[in-house]
Amino acid sequence: MNSKPSTPVATKGSNFLTSDKMVVNILIVTAIGMAVIAAAVGAGRDNPLTVQILIGAIIVDIVGIILASRGIALPGRVLVPGILTIAAGFVAYTRGGLYHIAVAGFPVVIVLAGLLLGVRGSFLFATFASIAAAIIGYADINGISPFSQSSRTGYDDIAVAATLFFVTAIVLRVIIVRLTESVQEAEAFGQAQETANIELKKLQGEL
């Protein structure tokens, strides 16, 4: 009886992107990136809570790496994009709203979720990012956030941000689908070649 590899959480079409080995590699790169950002933010010494959130995210990421290397990839796939969404949203809320550079982290999280959870994951986190943008923008417009930019922020900014998030998810879906088709075509060609070689050996044996 042939053993079958466990099916990843991501959609079946993107399995080649979400193998446990690939998840480990993605999480390692993510941990390094968060460490660099935490060091940069910490150097300013004016936003210690953000640094603490990033350190917590790094710890969760490292735990995810350890578990994924042992074949348990679900925690890393789900928790890392979730914590990064919270971190980016918190920084944007407290440091300048939708005009803060932290908002640029949302598309990165969407791509990360797409690679870790498949195309459904990218759309799920595009929704989360849009909700976060709506909250941040509303707080800006109404002067609720600590660094309110009500004179610059409008509801159109929220709409633009949400649109860009979903466009990111759509583009990622197109890329994943195309890559999946390429892999399937390569596998089909390899199987056909293997079958042809077997038939050729049979013919040679009959001669």
PDB file of C-alpha atoms in Angstrom:
ATOM      1  CA  MET A   1       0.000   0.000   0.000  1.00  0.00           C
ATOM      2  CA  ASN A   2       1.483   3.368  -1.052  1.00  0.00           C
ATOM      3  CA  SER A   3       1.674   6.017   1.628  1.00  0.00           C
ATOM      4  CA  LYS A   4       0.241   9.410   0.649  1.00  0.00           C
ATOM      5  CA  PRO A   5       1.668  12.707   1.892  1.00  0.00           C
ATOM      6  CA  SER A   6      -0.502  14.661   4.255  1.00  0.00           C
ATOM      7  CA  THR A   7      -2.607  17.325   2.556  1.00  0.00           C
ATOM      8  CA  PRO A   8      -1.631  20.844   3.612  1.00  0.00           C
ATOM      9  CA  VAL A   9      -4.115  23.370   4.926  1.00  0.00           C
ATOM     10  CA  ALA A  10      -3.786  25.404   1.745  1.00  0.00           C
ATOM     11  CA  THR A  11      -5.882  24.701  -1.279  1.00  0.00           C
ATOM     12  CA  LYS A  12      -4.998  21.583  -3.186  1.00  0.00           C
ATOM     13  CA  GLY A  13      -3.821  23.553  -6.180  1.00  0.00           C
ATOM     14  CA  SER A  14      -1.060  25.261  -4.204  1.00  0.00           C
ATOM     15  CA  ASN A  15       0.345  22.258  -2.348  1.00  0.00           C
ATOM     16  CA  PHE A  16       3.733  22.720  -3.944  1.00  0.00           C
ATOM     17  CA  LEU A  17       3.955  26.153  -2.284  1.00  0.00           C
ATOM     18  CA  THR A  18       2.860  25.002   1.159  1.00  0.00           C
ATOM     19  CA  SER A  19       4.902  21.907   1.889  1.00  0.00           C
ATOM     20  CA  ASP A  20       6.290  21.777   5.416  1.00  0.00           C
ATOM     21  CA  LYS A  21       9.779  22.547   4.111  1.00  0.00           C
ATOM     22  CA  MET A  22       8.532  25.622   2.273  1.00  0.00           C
ATOM     23  CA  VAL A  23       6.614  26.748   5.363  1.00  0.00           C
ATOM     24  CA  VAL A  24       9.802  26.493   7.428  1.00  0.00           C
ATOM     25  CA  ASN A  25      11.700  28.604   4.886  1.00  0.00           C
ATOM     26  CA  ILE A  26       8.962  31.252   4.776  1.00  0.00           C
ATOM     27  CA  LEU A  27       8.799  31.438   8.566  1.00  0.00           C
ATOM     28  CA  ILE A  28      12.579  31.789   8.837  1.00  0.00           C
ATOM     29  CA  VAL A  29      12.596  34.704   6.386  1.00  0.00           C
ATOM     30  CA  THR A  30       9.647  36.261   8.232  1.00  0.00           C
ATOM     31  CA  ALA A  31      11.423  35.961  11.590  1.00  0.00           C
ATOM     32  CA  ILE A  32      14.530  37.649  10.191  1.00  0.00           C
ATOM     33  CA  GLY A  33      12.433  40.460   8.723  1.00  0.00           C
ATOM     34  CA  MET A  34      10.582  41.037  11.991  1.00  0.00           C
ATOM     35  CA  ALA A  35      13.866  41.054  13.915  1.00  0.00           C
ATOM     36  CA  VAL A  36      15.247  43.771  11.630  1.00  0.00           C
ATOM     37  CA  ILE A  37      12.080  45.855  12.012  1.00  0.00           C
ATOM     38  CA  ALA A  38      12.071  45.387  15.801  1.00  0.00           C
ATOM     39  CA  ALA A  39      15.700  46.515  15.978  1.00  0.00           C
ATOM     40  CA  ALA A  40      14.935  49.587  13.831  1.00  0.00           C
ATOM     41  CA  VAL A  41      11.886  50.550  15.895  1.00  0.00           C
ATOM     42  CA  GLY A  42      13.700  49.834  19.149  1.00  0.00           C
ATOM     43  CA  ALA A  43      16.570  52.116  18.147  1.00  0.00           C
ATOM     44  CA  GLY A  44      14.157  55.054  18.265  1.00  0.00           C
ATOM     45  CA  ARG A  45      13.067  54.146  21.821  1.00  0.00           C
ATOM     46  CA  ASP A  46       9.736  55.924  21.379  1.00  0.00           C
ATOM     47  CA  ASN A  47       7.452  52.950  20.715  1.00  0.00           C
ATOM     48  CA  PRO A  48       8.384  50.154  23.150  1.00  0.00           C
ATOM     49  CA  LEU A  49       4.982  48.446  22.942  1.00  0.00           C
ATOM     50  CA  THR A  50       5.448  47.869  19.212  1.00  0.00           C
ATOM     51  CA  VAL A  51       8.852  46.326  19.897  1.00  0.00           C
ATOM     52  CA  GLN A  52       7.275  44.032  22.492  1.00  0.00           C
ATOM     53  CA  ILE A  53       4.570  42.951  20.024  1.00  0.00           C
ATOM     54  CA  LEU A  54       7.205  42.234  17.382  1.00  0.00           C
ATOM     55  CA  ILE A  55       9.296  40.252  19.865  1.00  0.00           C
ATOM     56  CA  GLY A  56       6.197  38.237  20.735  1.00  0.00           C
ATOM     57  CA  ALA A  57       5.566  37.658  17.037  1.00  0.00           C
ATOM     58  CA  ILE A  58       9.161  36.501  16.579  1.00  0.00           C
ATOM     59  CA  ILE A  59       8.797  34.037  19.447  1.00  0.00           C
ATOM     60  CA  VAL A  60       5.588  32.657  17.938  1.00  0.00           C
ATOM     61  CA  ASP A  61       7.355  32.467  14.577  1.00  0.00           C
ATOM     62  CA  ILE A  62      10.242  30.490  16.073  1.00  0.00           C
ATOM     63  CA  VAL A  63       7.798  28.095  17.734  1.00  0.00           C
ATOM     64  CA  GLY A  64       6.085  27.729  14.358  1.00  0.00           C
ATOM     65  CA  ILE A  65       9.426  26.928  12.737  1.00  0.00           C
ATOM     66  CA  ILE A  66      10.143  24.229  15.321  1.00  0.00           C
ATOM     67  CA  LEU A  67       6.694  22.687  14.937  1.00  0.00           C
ATOM     68  CA  ALA A  68       6.742  22.885  11.128  1.00  0.00           C
ATOM     69  CA  SER A  69      10.145  21.176  11.034  1.00  0.00           C
ATOM     70  CA  ARG A  70       8.473  18.318  12.918  1.00  0.00           C
ATOM     71  CA  GLY A  71       5.540  18.136  10.527  1.00  0.00           C
ATOM     72  CA  ILE A  72       3.106  20.346  12.496  1.00  0.00           C
ATOM     73  CA  ALA A  73       2.790  23.414  10.268  1.00  0.00           C
ATOM     74  CA  LEU A  74      -0.734  24.641  11.092  1.00  0.00           C
ATOM     75  CA  PRO A  75       0.185  26.928  14.047  1.00  0.00           C
ATOM     76  CA  GLY A  76       2.834  28.770  12.070  1.00  0.00           C
ATOM     77  CA  ARG A  77       0.610  29.097   9.023  1.00  0.00           C
ATOM     78  CA  VAL A  78      -2.217  30.696  10.972  1.00  0.00           C
ATOM     79  CA  LEU A  79      -0.623  32.544  13.890  1.00  0.00           C
ATOM     80  CA  VAL A  80       2.217  34.343  12.092  1.00  0.00           C
ATOM     81  CA  PRO A  81       0.012  36.215   9.557  1.00  0.00           C
ATOM     82  CA  GLY A  82      -2.461  36.927  12.348  1.00  0.00           C
ATOM     83  CA  ILE A  83       0.118  38.440  14.683  1.00  0.00           C
ATOM     84  CA  LEU A  84       1.690  40.450  11.864  1.00  0.00           C
ATOM     85  CA  THR A  85      -1.753  41.872  11.022  1.00  0.00           C
ATOM     86  CA  ILE A  86      -2.205  42.936  14.634  1.00  0.00           C
ATOM     87  CA  ALA A  87       1.300  44.413  14.792  1.00  0.00           C
ATOM     88  CA  ALA A  88       0.922  46.400  11.554  1.00  0.00           C
ATOM     89  CA  GLY A  89      -2.504  47.633  12.606  1.00  0.00           C
ATOM     90  CA  PHE A  90      -1.316  48.686  16.054  1.00  0.00           C
ATOM     91  CA  VAL A  91       1.690  50.582  14.707  1.00  0.00           C
ATOM     92  CA  ALA A  92      -0.444  52.372  12.106  1.00  0.00           C
ATOM     93  CA  TYR A  93      -3.112  53.215  14.699  1.00  0.00           C
ATOM     94  CA  THR A  94      -0.656  54.729  17.166  1.00  0.00           C
ATOM     95  CA  ARG A  95       1.890  56.302  14.803  1.00  0.00           C
ATOM     96  CA  GLY A  96       0.087  58.099  11.992  1.00  0.00           C
ATOM     97  CA  GLY A  97      -2.919  56.177  10.732  1.00  0.00           C
ATOM     98  CA  LEU A  98      -3.330  55.139   7.114  1.00  0.00           C
ATOM     99  CA  TYR A  99      -0.423  57.366   6.116  1.00  0.00           C
ATOM    100  CA  HIS A 100       2.080  55.449   8.232  1.00  0.00           C
ATOM    101  CA  ILE A 101       4.513  53.106   6.497  1.00  0.00           C
ATOM    102  CA  ALA A 102       3.194  50.235   8.625  1.00  0.00           C
ATOM    103  CA  VAL A 103       0.105  50.082   6.380  1.00  0.00           C
ATOM    104  CA  ALA A 104       2.430  48.822   3.643  1.00  0.00           C
ATOM    105  CA  GLY A 105       2.842  45.729   5.800  1.00  0.00           C
ATOM    106  CA  PHE A 106      -0.732  44.603   5.110  1.00  0.00           C
ATOM    107  CA  PRO A 107      -0.070  43.557   1.473  1.00  0.00           C
ATOM    108  CA  VAL A 108       3.009  41.677   2.697  1.00  0.00           C
ATOM    109  CA  VAL A 109       0.824  39.835   5.214  1.00  0.00           C
ATOM    110  CA  ILE A 110      -1.694  39.040   2.459  1.00  0.00           C
ATOM    111  CA  VAL A 111       1.038  37.537   0.293  1.00  0.00           C
ATOM    112  CA  LEU A 112       2.409  35.644   3.287  1.00  0.00           C
ATOM    113  CA  ALA A 113      -1.054  34.278   4.090  1.00  0.00           C
ATOM    114  CA  GLY A 114      -1.460  33.228   0.463  1.00  0.00           C
ATOM    115  CA  LEU A 115       1.803  31.294   0.552  1.00  0.00           C
ATOM    116  CA  LEU A 116       1.067  29.695   3.911  1.00  0.00           C
ATOM    117  CA  LEU A 117      -2.692  29.100   3.631  1.00  0.00           C
ATOM    118  CA  GLY A 118      -3.380  29.190  -0.095  1.00  0.00           C
ATOM    119  CA  VAL A 119      -5.516  31.620  -2.085  1.00  0.00           C
ATOM    120  CA  ARG A 120      -8.353  31.470   0.447  1.00  0.00           C
ATOM    121  CA  GLY A 121      -5.914  32.594   3.112  1.00  0.00           C
ATOM    122  CA  SER A 122      -4.923  35.632   1.058  1.00  0.00           C
ATOM    123  CA  PHE A 123      -8.551  36.701   0.653  1.00  0.00           C
ATOM    124  CA  LEU A 124      -9.244  36.042   4.332  1.00  0.00           C
ATOM    125  CA  PHE A 125      -6.395  38.295   5.431  1.00  0.00           C
ATOM    126  CA  ALA A 126      -7.299  40.875   2.780  1.00  0.00           C
ATOM    127  CA  THR A 127     -10.629  41.056   4.604  1.00  0.00           C
ATOM    128  CA  PHE A 128      -8.896  41.378   7.988  1.00  0.00           C
ATOM    129  CA  ALA A 129      -6.600  44.094   6.606  1.00  0.00           C
ATOM    130  CA  SER A 130      -9.591  45.964   5.182  1.00  0.00           C
ATOM    131  CA  ILE A 131     -11.361  45.836   8.534  1.00  0.00           C
ATOM    132  CA  ALA A 132      -8.197  47.099  10.249  1.00  0.00           C
ATOM    133  CA  ALA A 133      -7.889  49.905   7.680  1.00  0.00           C
ATOM    134  CA  ALA A 134     -11.520  50.876   8.275  1.00  0.00           C
ATOM    135  CA  ILE A 135     -10.960  51.041  12.038  1.00  0.00           C
ATOM    136  CA  ILE A 136      -7.719  53.009  11.672  1.00  0.00           C
ATOM    137  CA  GLY A 137      -9.250  55.375   9.126  1.00  0.00           C
ATOM    138  CA  TYR A 138     -12.385  55.938  11.218  1.00  0.00           C
ATOM    139  CA  ALA A 139     -10.246  56.692  14.270  1.00  0.00           C
ATOM    140  CA  ASP A 140      -8.196  59.134  12.181  1.00  0.00           C
ATOM    141  CA  ILE A 141     -11.196  60.941  10.742  1.00  0.00           C
ATOM    142  CA  ASN A 142     -12.889  61.313  14.122  1.00  0.00           C
ATOM    143  CA  GLY A 143      -9.756  62.249  16.064  1.00  0.00           C
ATOM    144  CA  ILE A 144      -9.785  59.102  18.194  1.00  0.00           C
ATOM    145  CA  SER A 145      -6.317  57.746  17.430  1.00  0.00           C
ATOM    146  CA  PRO A 146      -3.290  59.073  19.381  1.00  0.00           C
ATOM    147  CA  PHE A 147      -1.717  60.570  16.245  1.00  0.00           C
ATOM    148  CA  SER A 148      -4.882  61.550  14.413  1.00  0.00           C
ATOM    149  CA  GLN A 149      -4.483  62.886  10.876  1.00  0.00           C
ATOM    150  CA  SER A 150      -8.112  63.896  10.412  1.00  0.00           C
ATOM    151  CA  SER A 151      -7.115  66.787   8.174  1.00  0.00           C
ATOM    152  CA  ARG A 152      -5.539  64.352   5.693  1.00  0.00           C
ATOM    153  CA  THR A 153      -7.583  61.170   6.020  1.00  0.00           C
ATOM    154  CA  GLY A 154     -10.935  60.603   4.350  1.00  0.00           C
ATOM    155  CA  TYR A 155     -13.266  57.694   3.778  1.00  0.00           C
ATOM    156  CA  ASP A 156     -11.908  57.481   0.248  1.00  0.00           C
ATOM    157  CA  ASP A 157      -8.542  56.501   1.766  1.00  0.00           C
ATOM    158  CA  ILE A 158     -10.224  53.535   3.451  1.00  0.00           C
ATOM    159  CA  ALA A 159     -11.821  52.499   0.153  1.00  0.00           C
ATOM    160  CA  VAL A 160      -8.513  52.801  -1.707  1.00  0.00           C
ATOM    161  CA  ALA A 161      -6.660  50.770   0.935  1.00  0.00           C
ATOM    162  CA  ALA A 162      -9.287  47.988   0.918  1.00  0.00           C
ATOM    163  CA  THR A 163      -9.257  47.904  -2.892  1.00  0.00           C
ATOM    164  CA  LEU A 164      -5.474  47.572  -2.990  1.00  0.00           C
ATOM    165  CA  PHE A 165      -5.590  44.747  -0.437  1.00  0.00           C
ATOM    166  CA  PHE A 166      -8.054  42.719  -2.500  1.00  0.00           C
ATOM    167  CA  VAL A 167      -6.211  43.488  -5.740  1.00  0.00           C
ATOM    168  CA  THR A 168      -3.106  42.060  -4.056  1.00  0.00           C
ATOM    169  CA  ALA A 169      -5.040  38.896  -3.181  1.00  0.00           C
ATOM    170  CA  ILE A 170      -6.413  38.586  -6.722  1.00  0.00           C
ATOM    171  CA  VAL A 171      -3.005  39.030  -8.348  1.00  0.00           C
ATOM    172  CA  LEU A 172      -1.524  36.465  -5.962  1.00  0.00           C
ATOM    173  CA  ARG A 173      -4.295  34.026  -6.865  1.00  0.00           C
ATOM    174  CA  VAL A 174      -3.536  34.428 -10.576  1.00  0.00           C
ATOM    175  CA  ILE A 175       0.169  33.809  -9.944  1.00  0.00           C
ATOM    176  CA  ILE A 176      -0.469  30.725  -7.787  1.00  0.00           C
ATOM    177  CA  VAL A 177      -2.935  29.267 -10.310  1.00  0.00           C
ATOM    178  CA  ARG A 178      -0.463  29.780 -13.168  1.00  0.00           C
ATOM    179  CA  LEU A 179       2.402  28.253 -11.209  1.00  0.00           C
ATOM    180  CA  THR A 180       0.190  25.333 -10.242  1.00  0.00           C
ATOM    181  CA  GLU A 181      -0.722  24.736 -13.888  1.00  0.00           C
ATOM    182  CA  SER A 182       2.962  24.835 -14.847  1.00  0.00           C
ATOM    183  CA  VAL A 183       3.846  22.288 -12.184  1.00  0.00           C
ATOM    184  CA  GLN A 184       0.971  20.019 -13.210  1.00  0.00           C
ATOM    185  CA  GLU A 185       2.030  20.219 -16.859  1.00  0.00           C
ATOM    186  CA  ALA A 186       5.612  19.342 -15.917  1.00  0.00           C
ATOM    187  CA  GLU A 187       4.435  16.400 -13.790  1.00  0.00           C
ATOM    188  CA  ALA A 188       2.144  15.164 -16.582  1.00  0.00           C
ATOM    189  CA  PHE A 189       5.007  15.363 -19.083  1.00  0.00           C
ATOM    190  CA  GLY A 190       7.285  13.470 -16.711  1.00  0.00           C
ATOM    191  CA  GLN A 191       4.704  10.727 -16.199  1.00  0.00           C
ATOM    192  CA  ALA A 192       4.119  10.446 -19.949  1.00  0.00           C
ATOM    193  CA  GLN A 193       7.860  10.222 -20.531  1.00  0.00           C
ATOM    194  CA  GLU A 194       8.179   7.530 -17.870  1.00  0.00           C
ATOM    195  CA  THR A 195       5.332   5.536 -19.422  1.00  0.00           C
ATOM    196  CA  ALA A 196       6.923   5.840 -22.867  1.00  0.00           C
ATOM    197  CA  ASN A 197      10.254   4.599 -21.489  1.00  0.00           C
ATOM    198  CA  ILE A 198       8.559   1.564 -19.917  1.00  0.00           C
ATOM    199  CA  GLU A 199       6.793   0.733 -23.168  1.00  0.00           C
ATOM    200  CA  LEU A 200      10.070   1.133 -25.057  1.00  0.00           C
ATOM    201  CA  LYS A 201      11.837  -1.278 -22.699  1.00  0.00           C
ATOM    202  CA  LYS A 202       9.030  -3.807 -23.172  1.00  0.00           C
ATOM    203  CA  LEU A 203       9.369  -3.569 -26.942  1.00  0.00           C
ATOM    204  CA  GLN A 204      13.128  -3.951 -26.726  1.00  0.00           C
ATOM    205  CA  GLY A 205      12.670  -7.038 -24.528  1.00  0.00           C
ATOM    206  CA  GLU A 206      10.317  -8.615 -27.068  1.00  0.00           C
ATOM    207  CA  LEU A 207      12.757  -8.215 -29.935  1.00  0.00           C
TER     208      LEU A 207
END
